[in-house]
CSV table of C-alpha atoms in Angstrom, one decimal:
chain,number,residue,atom,x,y,z
A,15,MET,CA,-16.2,-1.3,10.3
A,16,ILE,CA,-12.8,-2.5,9.6
A,17,TRP,CA,-9.6,-1.0,10.4
A,18,LEU,CA,-6.4,-1.9,8.9
A,19,ASP,CA,-2.7,-0.8,9.0
A,20,SER,CA,-0.8,-1.8,5.9
A,21,PRO,CA,-1.6,-0.9,2.3
A,22,GLU,CA,-1.1,-4.4,1.1
A,23,VAL,CA,-4.0,-5.6,3.0
A,24,THR,CA,-7.5,-5.9,1.3
A,25,ALA,CA,-10.9,-5.1,3.2
A,26,THR,CA,-13.3,-8.0,3.2
A,27,ALA,CA,-16.2,-5.6,3.6
A,28,LEU,CA,-16.5,-1.6,3.2
A,29,PRO,CA,-16.2,0.8,4.8
A,30,ALA,CA,-13.1,0.2,5.9
A,31,ALA,CA,-10.1,2.6,6.9
A,32,TRP,CA,-6.3,2.2,6.8
A,33,LEU,CA,-4.1,4.0,9.1
A,34,ILE,CA,-0.8,3.6,7.8
A,35,VAL,CA,2.5,4.5,9.5
A,36,THR,CA,5.0,6.2,7.3
A,37,THR,CA,8.3,7.7,7.7
A,38,ALA,CA,7.9,10.1,4.9
A,39,ARG,CA,7.8,13.8,6.5
A,40,PRO,CA,6.3,15.8,3.9
A,41,ALA,CA,7.6,19.7,4.2
A,42,ASN,CA,4.5,21.4,2.9
A,43,LEU,CA,0.9,21.2,1.8
A,44,ALA,CA,1.7,19.8,-1.8
A,45,GLU,CA,3.9,17.1,-0.5
A,46,ARG,CA,1.5,15.9,1.8
A,47,SER,CA,-1.1,16.0,-0.7
A,48,LEU,CA,1.1,13.9,-2.9
A,49,LEU,CA,1.9,11.5,-0.1
A,50,ARG,CA,-1.9,11.2,0.8
A,51,ARG,CA,-2.8,10.4,-3.0
A,52,GLU,CA,0.3,7.8,-3.6
A,53,THR,CA,-0.7,6.0,-0.4
A,54,ALA,CA,-4.6,6.0,-1.3
A,55,ARG,CA,-3.5,4.4,-4.9
A,56,ARG,CA,-1.6,1.8,-3.3
A,57,VAL,CA,-4.7,1.1,-0.8
A,58,ILE,CA,-7.2,1.2,-3.9
A,59,ALA,CA,-4.9,-0.7,-6.5
A,60,ARG,CA,-4.7,-3.7,-3.7
A,61,GLN,CA,-8.3,-3.6,-3.1
A,62,LEU,CA,-9.5,-3.7,-6.9
A,63,GLY,CA,-6.6,-5.9,-7.8
A,64,LEU,CA,-5.3,-3.4,-10.2
A,65,PRO,CA,-1.7,-2.0,-11.1
A,66,ALA,CA,-1.4,1.4,-9.3
A,67,ASP,CA,-0.9,3.3,-12.2
A,68,GLU,CA,-4.5,2.5,-13.4
A,69,VAL,CA,-5.8,4.2,-10.4
A,70,CYS,CA,-6.0,7.8,-10.8
A,71,ILE,CA,-7.6,10.3,-7.7
A,72,ASP,CA,-9.2,13.7,-8.4
A,73,HIS,CA,-11.6,16.0,-6.5
A,74,ASP,CA,-15.0,16.6,-7.1
A,75,GLY,CA,-16.8,20.0,-7.0
A,76,LYS,CA,-16.9,20.2,-3.1
A,77,GLY,CA,-13.4,19.0,-2.9
A,78,ARG,CA,-13.7,15.8,-1.6
A,79,PRO,CA,-11.2,13.2,-3.2
A,80,LEU,CA,-12.8,10.8,-5.7
A,81,LEU,CA,-12.0,8.0,-7.5
A,82,ALA,CA,-11.7,9.3,-11.4
A,83,ARG,CA,-10.2,5.8,-12.8
A,84,PRO,CA,-11.3,3.2,-12.8
A,85,ALA,CA,-14.5,4.8,-13.0
A,86,GLY,CA,-18.2,3.4,-12.4
A,87,ARG,CA,-17.0,1.6,-9.0
A,88,GLY,CA,-19.4,3.3,-6.8
A,89,LEU,CA,-16.5,4.0,-4.1
A,90,HIS,CA,-16.1,7.2,-2.1
A,91,LEU,CA,-12.8,8.0,-0.3
A,92,SER,CA,-11.5,10.3,2.2
A,93,LEU,CA,-7.9,11.1,3.1
A,94,ALA,CA,-5.9,12.5,6.2
A,95,THR,CA,-2.2,12.8,7.2
A,96,ARG,CA,-1.0,13.9,10.7
A,97,ALA,CA,2.1,13.1,12.7
A,98,GLY,CA,3.5,9.9,10.6
A,99,VAL,CA,0.1,8.5,9.8
A,100,VAL,CA,-1.5,8.6,6.0
A,101,ALA,CA,-5.4,7.9,6.8
A,102,VAL,CA,-7.3,6.2,3.9
A,103,ALA,CA,-11.2,5.5,4.0
A,104,LEU,CA,-13.3,3.4,1.4
A,105,ALA,CA,-17.1,3.5,1.5
A,106,GLN,CA,-19.9,3.0,-0.8
A,107,ARG,CA,-21.1,6.2,0.7
A,108,PHE,CA,-20.0,9.7,1.1
A,109,VAL,CA,-17.2,9.1,4.0
A,110,GLY,CA,-15.0,11.0,6.0
A,111,ILE,CA,-11.9,10.2,7.9
A,112,ASP,CA,-9.4,12.5,10.2
A,113,ILE,CA,-6.9,11.8,12.8
A,114,GLU,CA,-5.5,14.4,15.3
A,115,ARG,CA,-2.7,14.5,17.4
A,116,ILE,CA,-3.2,14.2,21.3
A,117,ASP,CA,-1.6,17.1,23.0
A,118,PRO,CA,-1.6,16.9,26.8
A,119,ALA,CA,-0.5,20.8,26.9
A,120,ALA,CA,-3.4,22.0,24.6
A,121,THR,CA,-6.3,23.9,26.0
A,122,PRO,CA,-9.6,22.9,23.9
A,123,PRO,CA,-11.0,25.9,21.6
A,124,PHE,CA,-14.2,26.1,23.9
A,125,ALA,CA,-15.5,28.6,21.5
A,126,ALA,CA,-15.5,26.4,18.5
A,127,LEU,CA,-17.2,23.5,20.0
A,128,HIS,CA,-21.0,22.9,20.6
A,129,PRO,CA,-22.1,23.9,24.0
A,130,ALA,CA,-22.9,20.6,24.9
A,131,GLU,CA,-19.4,19.5,23.9
A,132,GLY,CA,-17.7,22.1,26.1
A,133,ALA,CA,-19.8,21.1,29.2
A,134,MET,CA,-18.6,17.4,28.4
A,135,LEU,CA,-15.0,18.3,28.2
A,136,ARG,CA,-14.9,20.6,31.2
A,137,ALA,CA,-16.7,17.9,33.3
A,138,LEU,CA,-13.7,15.4,32.7
A,139,PRO,CA,-10.8,15.0,35.0
A,140,GLU,CA,-8.1,17.6,33.3
A,141,ALA,CA,-5.8,14.3,32.8
A,142,THR,CA,-8.7,12.9,30.6
A,143,ARG,CA,-9.4,15.9,28.2
A,144,PRO,CA,-6.4,15.8,25.8
A,145,LEU,CA,-7.8,12.3,24.7
A,146,ALA,CA,-11.5,13.3,24.7
A,147,PHE,CA,-10.9,16.7,22.8
A,148,ALA,CA,-8.8,14.7,20.0
A,149,ARG,CA,-11.5,12.2,19.7
A,150,LEU,CA,-14.2,14.6,19.5
A,151,TRP,CA,-12.2,16.9,17.0
A,152,SER,CA,-11.5,14.2,14.7
A,153,ALA,CA,-15.2,13.3,14.7
A,154,LYS,CA,-16.0,16.7,13.9
A,155,GLU,CA,-13.7,16.7,11.0
A,156,ALA,CA,-14.6,13.4,9.6
A,157,TYR,CA,-18.0,14.5,9.3
A,158,VAL,CA,-17.6,17.8,7.7
A,159,LYS,CA,-15.5,16.2,5.2
A,160,ALA,CA,-18.1,13.6,4.6
A,161,LEU,CA,-20.7,16.2,4.1
A,162,GLY,CA,-18.2,17.9,1.7
A,163,THR,CA,-18.1,20.9,3.4
A,164,GLY,CA,-14.9,21.3,5.3
A,165,PHE,CA,-15.5,23.7,8.2
A,166,VAL,CA,-17.2,26.2,5.9
A,167,ARG,CA,-19.8,24.4,8.4
A,168,ALA,CA,-19.2,26.0,11.5
A,169,PRO,CA,-17.9,23.3,14.0
A,170,GLU,CA,-20.2,24.7,16.7
A,171,SER,CA,-23.0,24.0,14.7
A,172,PHE,CA,-23.4,20.3,15.4
A,173,SER,CA,-22.5,18.3,18.4
A,174,VAL,CA,-20.5,15.0,19.0
A,175,THR,CA,-21.6,12.7,21.8
A,176,LEU,CA,-18.6,10.4,22.7
A,177,LEU,CA,-20.5,6.9,23.6
A,178,ALA,CA,-17.6,4.6,24.2
A,179,PRO,CA,-13.9,4.6,23.1
A,180,ASP,CA,-14.7,3.3,19.3
A,181,ARG,CA,-18.1,5.0,19.0
A,182,PHE,CA,-19.7,8.3,18.9
A,183,GLU,CA,-22.9,10.0,17.7
A,184,ILE,CA,-23.5,13.6,15.6
A,185,ASP,CA,-26.6,15.6,16.3
A,186,ASP,CA,-26.9,17.9,13.2
A,187,PRO,CA,-29.8,19.9,13.4
A,188,LEU,CA,-29.8,20.2,9.7
A,189,ARG,CA,-30.1,16.5,9.0
A,190,SER,CA,-33.1,14.4,10.2
A,191,SER,CA,-31.4,11.8,12.0
A,192,ARG,CA,-28.3,11.3,14.2
A,193,THR,CA,-25.2,9.9,12.3
A,194,ALA,CA,-22.8,7.2,13.8
A,195,GLY,CA,-19.3,7.3,13.6
A,196,THR,CA,-16.4,4.8,14.6
A,197,GLY,CA,-13.3,6.0,16.2
A,198,ARG,CA,-9.8,4.5,18.1
A,199,ALA,CA,-6.8,5.5,19.2
A,200,ILE,CA,-3.3,4.3,17.6
A,201,GLU,CA,0.3,4.7,18.2
A,202,ASN,CA,2.6,6.3,15.3
A,203,GLY,CA,5.8,4.6,15.6
A,204,GLY,CA,6.6,6.2,18.8
A,205,GLN,CA,5.8,9.6,18.0
A,206,GLY,CA,2.7,9.8,20.4
A,207,ILE,CA,-0.6,8.8,20.3
A,208,LEU,CA,-3.5,9.7,17.9
A,209,ALA,CA,-7.1,9.8,17.7
A,210,ALA,CA,-8.7,8.6,14.4
A,211,ALA,CA,-12.5,8.9,13.4
A,212,ILE,CA,-14.5,7.7,10.2
A,213,VAL,CA,-18.1,8.7,9.2
A,214,THR,CA,-20.1,7.6,6.7
A,215,LEU,CA,-23.3,9.2,5.4
A,216,ASP,CA,-26.7,7.7,4.6
């Protein structure tokens, strides 16, 4: 898994994720969507060696972003925005990416978690729960984005196991095997620490 931090840098292999700190502060959903798309266009144009105006991003029937132009490249993408960071993931399989702010004051929504996840969080020292929850929730969001369901799929219906600071695994009773994912924590220009996660599906 390759993590990059500039839209001007190309990935030597896929899957890859770009976590780009931005000074833009979108005021609403439409502005956030535009920021994600414009950032993704720059990333993809650079990756493919094309002018940005030759790249067009649309959505498939499940709402996942897709590369409408140039067509036939076999690329899948996923986008996210949070707290001054735009995340773009590119892969040759279905992919999901998410970023979550670490909130030391927040209480995890245990009712929305799989029982194993809730037990894991409760077993941690209170000071370490916010980071663990952000890592866990970003993994869940990335997974349902890769599926194309969003949280129409109940978040408590599958479980995330945090294996290491940069690795996790998803156990979904609707899939025959476990799904591996990659994560990391980043700082967003002094605003705080964010947890990012990416999942690709076989």
